[in-house]
PDB file of C-alpha atoms in Angstrom:
ATOM      1  CA  MET A  26       7.101  14.308  15.078  1.00 63.00           C
ATOM      2  CA  ILE A  27       6.029  12.026  12.274  1.00 71.00           C
ATOM      3  CA  HIS A  28       7.649  11.722   9.011  1.00 72.00           C
ATOM      4  CA  ASP A  29       5.668   9.220   6.414  1.00 78.00           C
ATOM      5  CA  LEU A  30       8.961   8.522   4.037  1.00 77.00           C
ATOM      6  CA  SER A  31       5.147   6.958   1.489  1.00 77.00           C
ATOM      7  CA  LEU A  32       4.066  10.648   0.716  1.00 81.00           C
ATOM      8  CA  SER A  33       7.064  11.334  -2.004  1.00 80.00           C
ATOM      9  CA  ASN A  34       8.405   9.255  -4.537  1.00 83.00           C
ATOM     10  CA  SER A  35      11.674   7.160  -4.098  1.00 84.00           C
ATOM     11  CA  LEU A  36      12.877   3.758  -3.860  1.00 86.00           C
ATOM     12  CA  LEU A  37      11.269   2.349  -0.402  1.00 87.00           C
ATOM     13  CA  ASN A  38       7.917   2.654  -2.312  1.00 89.00           C
ATOM     14  CA  GLN A  39       9.346   0.196  -5.050  1.00 90.00           C
ATOM     15  CA  PHE A  40      10.641  -2.429  -1.805  1.00 90.00           C
ATOM     16  CA  VAL A  41       7.241  -2.191   0.079  1.00 89.00           C
ATOM     17  CA  SER A  42       5.207  -2.777  -3.407  1.00 91.00           C
ATOM     18  CA  GLU A  43       7.427  -5.691  -3.592  1.00 90.00           C
ATOM     19  CA  ILE A  44       6.788  -6.617   0.187  1.00 89.00           C
ATOM     20  CA  ARG A  45       2.953  -6.565  -0.332  1.00 90.00           C
ATOM     21  CA  ASP A  46       2.979  -8.464  -3.460  1.00 92.00           C
ATOM     22  CA  VAL A  47       1.938 -11.448  -3.580  1.00 90.00           C
ATOM     23  CA  ARG A  48       3.553 -12.974  -5.681  1.00 87.00           C
ATOM     24  CA  ILE A  49       7.342 -12.020  -3.908  1.00 83.00           C
ATOM     25  CA  GLN A  50       5.768 -12.502  -0.753  1.00 82.00           C
ATOM     26  CA  THR A  51       6.829 -16.403  -1.492  1.00 88.00           C
ATOM     27  CA  ASP A  52      10.445 -15.485  -2.426  1.00 89.00           C
ATOM     28  CA  ARG A  53      11.953 -15.894   1.375  1.00 86.00           C
ATOM     29  CA  LEU A  54      15.076 -15.151   0.112  1.00 89.00           C
ATOM     30  CA  ARG A  55      14.252 -11.610  -2.159  1.00 89.00           C
ATOM     31  CA  PHE A  56      11.544 -10.525   1.156  1.00 87.00           C
ATOM     32  CA  ARG A  57      14.061 -10.427   3.061  1.00 84.00           C
ATOM     33  CA  GLN A  58      16.454  -8.076   0.956  1.00 86.00           C
ATOM     34  CA  ASN A  59      13.131  -6.191   0.732  1.00 87.00           C
ATOM     35  CA  LEU A  60      13.316  -5.995   4.142  1.00 84.00           C
ATOM     36  CA  GLU A  61      17.650  -4.603   4.106  1.00 83.00           C
ATOM     37  CA  ARG A  62      16.962  -2.083   1.604  1.00 87.00           C
ATOM     38  CA  ILE A  63      14.745  -0.222   3.326  1.00 86.00           C
ATOM     39  CA  ALA A  64      16.427  -0.370   5.959  1.00 83.00           C
ATOM     40  CA  MET A  65      18.818   1.284   4.483  1.00 84.00           C
ATOM     41  CA  VAL A  66      16.707   4.602   2.953  1.00 85.00           C
ATOM     42  CA  ILE A  67      14.874   4.353   6.727  1.00 83.00           C
ATOM     43  CA  GLY A  68      18.689   4.531   8.355  1.00 81.00           C
ATOM     44  CA  TYR A  69      19.747   7.329   5.558  1.00 83.00           C
ATOM     45  CA  GLU A  70      16.665   9.502   6.493  1.00 83.00           C
ATOM     46  CA  ILE A  71      17.518   9.413  10.084  1.00 81.00           C
ATOM     47  CA  SER A  72      20.866  10.652   9.381  1.00 83.00           C
ATOM     48  CA  ARG A  73      19.631  13.444   8.114  1.00 84.00           C
ATOM     49  CA  GLN A  74      18.289  15.000  11.038  1.00 84.00           C
ATOM     50  CA  MET A  75      21.367  13.656  13.160  1.00 87.00           C
ATOM     51  CA  ARG A  76      23.429  16.682  14.246  1.00 91.00           C
ATOM     52  CA  PHE A  77      26.962  16.174  12.609  1.00 93.00           C
ATOM     53  CA  ARG A  78      30.421  18.428  13.698  1.00 95.00           C
ATOM     54  CA  ALA A  79      32.930  19.313  11.139  1.00 96.00           C
ATOM     55  CA  GLU A  80      35.960  17.358  12.071  1.00 95.00           C
ATOM     56  CA  ARG A  81      39.895  16.736  10.667  1.00 96.00           C
ATOM     57  CA  VAL A  82      41.005  13.073   9.739  1.00 93.00           C
ATOM     58  CA  LYS A  83      44.027  12.241   8.392  1.00 95.00           C
ATOM     59  CA  THR A  84      43.607  10.266   5.236  1.00 93.00           C
ATOM     60  CA  PRO A  85      46.923   8.564   2.662  1.00 95.00           C
ATOM     61  CA  LEU A  86      46.523  11.975   0.803  1.00 94.00           C
ATOM     62  CA  GLY A  87      46.591  13.939   4.067  1.00 95.00           C
ATOM     63  CA  ALA A  88      44.275  15.646   6.286  1.00 96.00           C
ATOM     64  CA  ALA A  89      40.519  16.497   4.868  1.00 96.00           C
ATOM     65  CA  ASP A  90      37.562  17.943   7.488  1.00 96.00           C
ATOM     66  CA  CYS A  91      34.762  16.132   7.108  1.00 94.00           C
ATOM     67  CA  MET A  92      31.534  16.260   8.896  1.00 93.00           C
ATOM     68  CA  VAL A  93      31.203  12.874  11.212  1.00 90.00           C
ATOM     69  CA  LEU A  94      28.303  12.482  13.714  1.00 88.00           C
ATOM     70  CA  GLU A  95      28.051  14.514  17.702  1.00 89.00           C
ATOM     71  CA  GLU A  96      26.571  10.930  19.429  1.00 85.00           C
ATOM     72  CA  VAL A  97      26.741   7.193  18.461  1.00 78.00           C
ATOM     73  CA  PRO A  98      23.284   6.503  17.765  1.00 75.00           C
ATOM     74  CA  ILE A  99      21.483   4.191  20.066  1.00 72.00           C
ATOM     75  CA  ILE A 100      18.969   1.422  17.668  1.00 67.00           C
ATOM     76  CA  GLY A 101      16.443  -0.506  19.640  1.00 65.00           C
ATOM     77  CA  THR A 102      13.658  -2.746  18.103  1.00 65.00           C
ATOM     78  CA  ILE A 103      10.605  -3.877  19.754  1.00 66.00           C
ATOM     79  CA  LEU A 104       9.667  -7.407  18.125  1.00 64.00           C
ATOM     80  CA  ARG A 105      11.629  -9.972  16.640  1.00 64.00           C
ATOM     81  CA  ALA A 106      10.726  -8.504  12.790  1.00 62.00           C
ATOM     82  CA  GLY A 107      12.294  -5.534  13.314  1.00 66.00           C
ATOM     83  CA  LEU A 108      15.680  -7.329  13.997  1.00 65.00           C
ATOM     84  CA  ALA A 109      17.094  -7.575  10.066  1.00 62.00           C
ATOM     85  CA  GLN A 110      16.746  -3.843   9.947  1.00 65.00           C
ATOM     86  CA  ALA A 111      17.662  -2.611  13.095  1.00 63.00           C
ATOM     87  CA  LYS A 112      21.199  -5.836  12.491  1.00 62.00           C
ATOM     88  CA  PHE A 113      21.394  -3.358   8.745  1.00 57.00           C
ATOM     89  CA  MET A 114      21.520   0.070  10.929  1.00 58.00           C
ATOM     90  CA  ASP A 115      23.566  -1.863  13.417  1.00 58.00           C
ATOM     91  CA  VAL A 116      26.949   0.324  12.201  1.00 55.00           C
ATOM     92  CA  PRO A 117      30.367   0.767  14.219  1.00 52.00           C
ATOM     93  CA  LEU A 118      30.770   3.795  14.662  1.00 50.00           C
ATOM     94  CA  PRO A 119      34.164   5.566  16.269  1.00 50.00           C
ATOM     95  CA  ALA A 120      33.123   6.412  19.873  1.00 47.00           C
TER      96      ALA A 120
END
């Protein structure tokens, strides 16, 4: 299934337009920050399709019912250009 995120209005469109803008492309730091922001939005959208389960979590104020991932996702990249995105989405999750 293909989910085209560019068809709906979101911050993703702003970040992609800045990456494409010739004035901003020369600013390497901003370009890289926009790649990380895009990874964050994509990671959020992917997480909406994942399966979660209810789990009781112990907190300092008592127990809380939370939704946690059923499985730990595996994130991989094919090309070196994707490393910045994979690095940003690679958050340690409990097994």
